[in-house]
Coordinates of C-alpha atoms in Angstrom, one line a residue:
X9 CA 42.9 101.0 108.5
X10 CA 46.3 102.3 109.6
X11 CA 46.1 105.8 111.2
X12 CA 49.6 106.6 110.1
X13 CA 48.5 105.9 106.5
X14 CA 45.7 108.4 107.1
X15 CA 48.2 110.9 108.3
X16 CA 50.3 110.4 105.1
X17 CA 47.2 110.7 103.0
X18 CA 46.3 114.0 104.7
X19 CA 49.8 115.3 104.2
X20 CA 49.8 114.4 100.5
X21 CA 46.3 115.9 100.0
X22 CA 47.6 119.1 101.6
X23 CA 50.5 119.4 99.1
X24 CA 53.3 117.3 100.4
X25 CA 55.0 115.0 97.9
X26 CA 54.8 111.2 98.4
X27 CA 58.6 111.2 98.9
X28 CA 58.4 113.8 101.7
X29 CA 55.4 112.1 103.3
X30 CA 57.2 108.8 103.2
X31 CA 60.3 110.3 104.9
X32 CA 58.1 111.8 107.6
X33 CA 56.4 108.5 108.2
X34 CA 59.7 106.5 108.2
X35 CA 58.7 104.6 105.1
X36 CA 60.1 104.1 101.6
X37 CA 58.4 105.9 98.8
X38 CA 57.2 102.6 97.2
X39 CA 55.9 101.4 100.5
X40 CA 53.8 104.5 101.1
X41 CA 52.5 104.4 97.5
X42 CA 51.3 100.8 98.0
X43 CA 49.7 101.8 101.4
X44 CA 47.8 104.7 99.7
X45 CA 46.6 102.3 97.0
X46 CA 45.3 99.9 99.7
X47 CA 43.6 102.9 101.3
X48 CA 41.8 103.7 98.1
X49 CA 40.7 100.0 97.8
X50 CA 39.3 100.1 101.3
X51 CA 37.4 103.3 100.7
X52 CA 36.3 102.1 97.2
X53 CA 37.3 105.2 95.3
X54 CA 40.3 107.0 93.8
X55 CA 41.4 109.5 96.4
X56 CA 44.5 111.0 94.7
X57 CA 45.3 111.8 91.1
X58 CA 48.5 112.9 89.4
X59 CA 48.5 116.5 88.2
X60 CA 51.9 117.2 86.5
X61 CA 54.5 115.9 88.9
X62 CA 52.4 116.0 92.1
X63 CA 49.3 114.2 93.5
X64 CA 46.2 116.2 94.1
X65 CA 43.0 115.0 95.9
X66 CA 40.1 113.9 93.6
X67 CA 36.6 115.1 94.5
X68 CA 36.2 111.9 96.4
X69 CA 39.5 112.5 98.1
X70 CA 38.5 116.0 99.2
X71 CA 35.3 114.5 100.8
X72 CA 37.2 111.7 102.4
X73 CA 39.8 114.1 103.8
X74 CA 37.2 115.9 105.9
X75 CA 36.4 112.7 107.7
X76 CA 40.1 111.6 107.9
X77 CA 40.9 115.0 109.5
X78 CA 38.1 114.5 112.1
X79 CA 39.1 110.9 112.9
X80 CA 42.8 111.9 113.3
X81 CA 42.0 114.9 115.5
X82 CA 39.6 112.8 117.6
X83 CA 42.3 110.2 118.1
X84 CA 45.0 112.7 118.9
X85 CA 42.7 114.4 121.5
X86 CA 41.9 111.1 123.1
X87 CA 45.6 110.0 123.2
X88 CA 46.5 113.4 124.8
X89 CA 43.8 113.1 127.4
X90 CA 45.0 109.7 128.5
X91 CA 48.6 110.8 128.5
X92 CA 47.8 113.8 130.7
X93 CA 45.8 111.6 133.2
X94 CA 48.7 109.2 133.4
X95 CA 51.4 111.8 133.6
X96 CA 50.6 115.6 133.3
X97 CA 54.3 116.3 132.7
X98 CA 54.4 114.2 129.6
X99 CA 51.3 115.6 127.9
X100 CA 50.9 117.4 124.5
X101 CA 50.3 121.1 123.9
X102 CA 48.4 121.8 120.7
X103 CA 49.4 125.3 119.6
X104 CA 48.6 127.2 116.5
X105 CA 50.2 130.4 115.5
X106 CA 50.7 133.0 112.8
X107 CA 53.3 132.1 110.2
X108 CA 55.3 135.2 111.0
X109 CA 55.8 134.1 114.6
X110 CA 57.4 130.8 113.7
X111 CA 60.8 132.3 113.3
X112 CA 61.3 133.9 116.7
X113 CA 58.5 134.0 119.3
X114 CA 57.2 130.4 119.2
X115 CA 60.6 128.8 119.2
X116 CA 61.6 130.9 122.2
X117 CA 58.4 130.1 124.1
X118 CA 58.5 126.4 123.4
X119 CA 62.2 126.1 124.2
X120 CA 61.8 127.9 127.5
X121 CA 58.8 125.8 128.5
X122 CA 60.6 122.5 127.7
X123 CA 63.5 123.4 129.8
X124 CA 61.2 123.0 132.8
X125 CA 59.0 120.3 131.2
X126 CA 61.3 118.2 129.0
X127 CA 58.8 115.4 128.4
X128 CA 56.0 117.6 127.1
X129 CA 55.4 117.4 123.3
X130 CA 54.0 120.1 121.0
X131 CA 51.6 119.8 118.1
X132 CA 52.3 122.9 116.1
X133 CA 50.2 124.4 113.4
X134 CA 50.8 127.6 111.4
X135 CA 47.9 129.4 109.8
X136 CA 46.5 132.8 108.9
X137 CA 44.1 134.7 111.3
X138 CA 40.9 133.1 110.1
X139 CA 42.4 129.6 110.3
X140 CA 43.6 130.2 113.8
X141 CA 40.1 131.1 115.0
X142 CA 38.7 128.0 113.4
X143 CA 41.3 125.8 115.1
X144 CA 40.0 127.0 118.4
X145 CA 36.3 126.6 117.4
X146 CA 37.0 123.1 116.1
X147 CA 39.0 122.2 119.3
X148 CA 42.0 121.2 117.2
X149 CA 44.2 123.6 119.1
X150 CA 44.3 124.4 122.8
X151 CA 45.9 127.8 122.3
X152 CA 46.6 130.1 119.5
X153 CA 49.0 133.0 119.2
X154 CA 47.6 135.7 117.0
X155 CA 47.8 139.4 116.2
X156 CA 45.0 141.4 117.9
X157 CA 41.9 140.2 119.6
X158 CA 39.9 138.0 117.3
X159 CA 36.8 139.7 118.7
X160 CA 34.8 136.4 118.7
X161 CA 32.3 135.9 121.5
X162 CA 33.5 132.4 122.2
X163 CA 37.2 133.3 122.4
X164 CA 39.1 135.0 125.1
X165 CA 42.4 136.8 124.3
X166 CA 45.3 138.3 126.4
X167 CA 48.0 140.4 125.1
X168 CA 51.5 139.0 125.2
X169 CA 53.5 141.8 123.7
X170 CA 53.6 144.7 121.2
X171 CA 55.6 143.9 118.0
X172 CA 57.0 146.8 116.1
X173 CA 56.3 147.1 112.4
X174 CA 58.7 148.9 110.1
X175 CA 58.4 150.3 106.6
X176 CA 60.6 148.2 104.4
X177 CA 62.0 149.9 101.3
X178 CA 64.7 148.9 98.8
X179 CA 68.1 150.4 99.5
X180 CA 67.7 152.5 96.3
X181 CA 64.4 154.0 97.3
X182 CA 64.1 157.8 97.7
X183 CA 63.5 157.4 101.5
X184 CA 66.1 154.8 102.2
X185 CA 68.6 157.3 103.6
X186 CA 66.2 158.3 106.4
X187 CA 65.6 156.6 109.7
X188 CA 62.1 157.8 110.3
X189 CA 59.2 158.5 107.9
X190 CA 55.5 159.2 107.8
X191 CA 53.6 156.3 106.3
X192 CA 51.7 158.9 104.2
X193 CA 54.9 159.6 102.3
X194 CA 54.5 156.3 100.4
X195 CA 50.8 156.8 99.5
X196 CA 50.4 155.9 95.9
X197 CA 53.4 153.5 95.8
X198 CA 52.8 149.8 95.2
X199 CA 52.6 147.8 98.5
X200 CA 53.8 144.2 98.8
X201 CA 51.1 142.6 101.0
X202 CA 50.1 139.3 102.4
X203 CA 46.9 137.8 100.9
X204 CA 43.6 138.7 102.5
X205 CA 42.9 136.7 105.7
X206 CA 46.4 137.2 107.1
X207 CA 46.7 139.4 110.2
X208 CA 49.5 141.5 108.8
X209 CA 47.4 142.3 105.7
X210 CA 44.6 143.7 108.0
X211 CA 47.0 145.6 110.1
X212 CA 48.7 147.2 107.0
X213 CA 45.3 148.2 105.5
X214 CA 44.2 149.7 108.9
X215 CA 47.5 151.7 109.3
X216 CA 47.3 153.0 105.8
X217 CA 43.7 154.0 106.3
X218 CA 44.7 155.9 109.4
X219 CA 47.5 157.6 107.4
X220 CA 44.9 158.8 104.9
X221 CA 45.1 156.4 102.0
X222 CA 44.4 152.9 100.8
X223 CA 47.4 150.9 99.9
X224 CA 47.9 150.3 96.2
X225 CA 48.3 146.5 95.9
X226 CA 51.5 145.7 93.9
X227 CA 51.9 142.0 94.8
X228 CA 50.4 139.5 97.3
X229 CA 52.2 136.7 99.0
X230 CA 51.8 134.1 101.8
X231 CA 55.0 134.6 103.7
X232 CA 56.9 137.6 105.1
X233 CA 60.1 136.1 103.6
X234 CA 58.4 136.6 100.2
X235 CA 57.4 140.1 101.0
X236 CA 61.0 140.9 101.9
X237 CA 62.3 139.4 98.6
X238 CA 59.9 141.4 96.5
X239 CA 60.8 144.6 98.4
X240 CA 64.5 143.9 97.8
X241 CA 63.8 143.4 94.1
X242 CA 62.4 147.0 94.0
X243 CA 58.8 146.0 93.3
X244 CA 57.3 148.0 96.1
X245 CA 57.3 148.8 99.8
X246 CA 55.9 146.8 102.7
X247 CA 55.1 146.9 106.4
X248 CA 57.1 144.1 107.9
X249 CA 57.7 142.9 111.5
X250 CA 61.4 143.1 111.7
X251 CA 64.2 144.6 113.8
X252 CA 65.1 148.1 112.6
X253 CA 68.8 147.3 112.8
X254 CA 68.6 144.4 110.4
X255 CA 71.5 145.0 108.0
X256 CA 70.9 145.0 104.3
X257 CA 72.6 142.1 102.5
X258 CA 73.2 141.3 98.8
X259 CA 70.1 139.0 99.0
X260 CA 67.9 141.4 100.8
X261 CA 69.0 145.0 100.1
X262 CA 66.4 146.6 102.3
X263 CA 66.1 149.5 104.7
X264 CA 63.7 149.4 107.6
X265 CA 62.3 152.7 108.6
X266 CA 60.4 153.8 111.7
X267 CA 56.9 155.1 111.1
X268 CA 56.0 158.3 112.9
X269 CA 52.4 159.3 111.8
X270 CA 50.6 156.1 112.9
X271 CA 51.2 153.4 115.5
X272 CA 53.7 151.2 113.7
X273 CA 53.1 148.1 115.8
X274 CA 50.7 145.2 116.3
X275 CA 49.5 143.4 119.4
X276 CA 50.5 139.8 119.7
X277 CA 48.3 137.8 122.1
X278 CA 47.3 134.4 123.3
X279 CA 43.7 133.1 122.6
X280 CA 41.7 130.2 123.9
X281 CA 38.2 129.0 123.7
X282 CA 36.1 130.5 126.5
X283 CA 34.4 128.0 128.7
X284 CA 36.7 125.1 127.7
X285 CA 38.8 123.6 130.4
X286 CA 42.3 123.4 129.1
X287 CA 44.4 120.3 129.8
X288 CA 46.8 121.0 132.7
X289 CA 49.9 121.0 130.5
X290 CA 48.3 123.5 128.0
X291 CA 47.2 125.7 130.9
X292 CA 50.8 125.6 132.2
X293 CA 52.2 126.6 128.8
X294 CA 49.7 129.5 128.6
X295 CA 50.9 130.8 132.0
X296 CA 54.5 130.4 130.9
X297 CA 53.9 132.4 127.7
X298 CA 52.4 135.3 129.7
X299 CA 55.3 135.3 132.1
X300 CA 58.0 135.0 129.4
X301 CA 56.6 137.9 127.5
X302 CA 56.0 140.2 130.4
X303 CA 58.1 143.4 130.5
X304 CA 60.5 145.1 128.1
X305 CA 62.8 142.1 127.9
X306 CA 60.1 140.2 126.0
X307 CA 60.6 142.1 122.8
X308 CA 62.4 140.9 119.7
X309 CA 66.1 140.5 119.7

């Protein structure tokens, strides 16, 4: 059984199209389709079925994927361990992080580290808070960058920085002409939120509670970019990690307002599994992340 076919199966089972998975694997679409059919023959069951224009895992496919995930993760860990023994400077850092940190913090940290360690590779995973914790518990990530201390007895966490949160309102909103507001001033207005399980959702609910109200859920999304789009469309307000001097554009006519009645910020930190000895290259990256985010210069541009 070809491990790369297993990777392609996993990618398709997680929502990638066969065409996209083939391109990622360096294959043609027909070649990957044939490989997936051979995989089904080896397993002895249909693993993927067409639903509309995309493939979705069958019940047998969902069961098989759990074992494929375990096999691939075990293989990757073994390969990394050997690589680090042979050459610690050419190892792999397995890093998981919040979706919202993939546009600014993670690229900066990875780029800075690779300037000193150009042969190190990264396995990057994006997830919501609960998924990040599970990556550590399953040992599928060496380190995770998350908002706030997970509060898990098996996980240690260190703060990297404090990220400001701003109240995003449409440019036509009654408060848009102001620079600073109390969060309580939008009590009763619809909030555009990330779905439950995301760190920003929990932070928003906590800050609203501290301001004396529970947010009225207008819409829920899975990406901050979606939140911004819905705010720009005038469908509600949102707490968004963004620079306050971000200019409104025709696509995103938004004003970002400073919050004065509650702490409009969230802690961003680095977590690892307590008691687990990190690979040398992962330990070096963790130390780099702490150094790179120390002091006022570590904030957002």
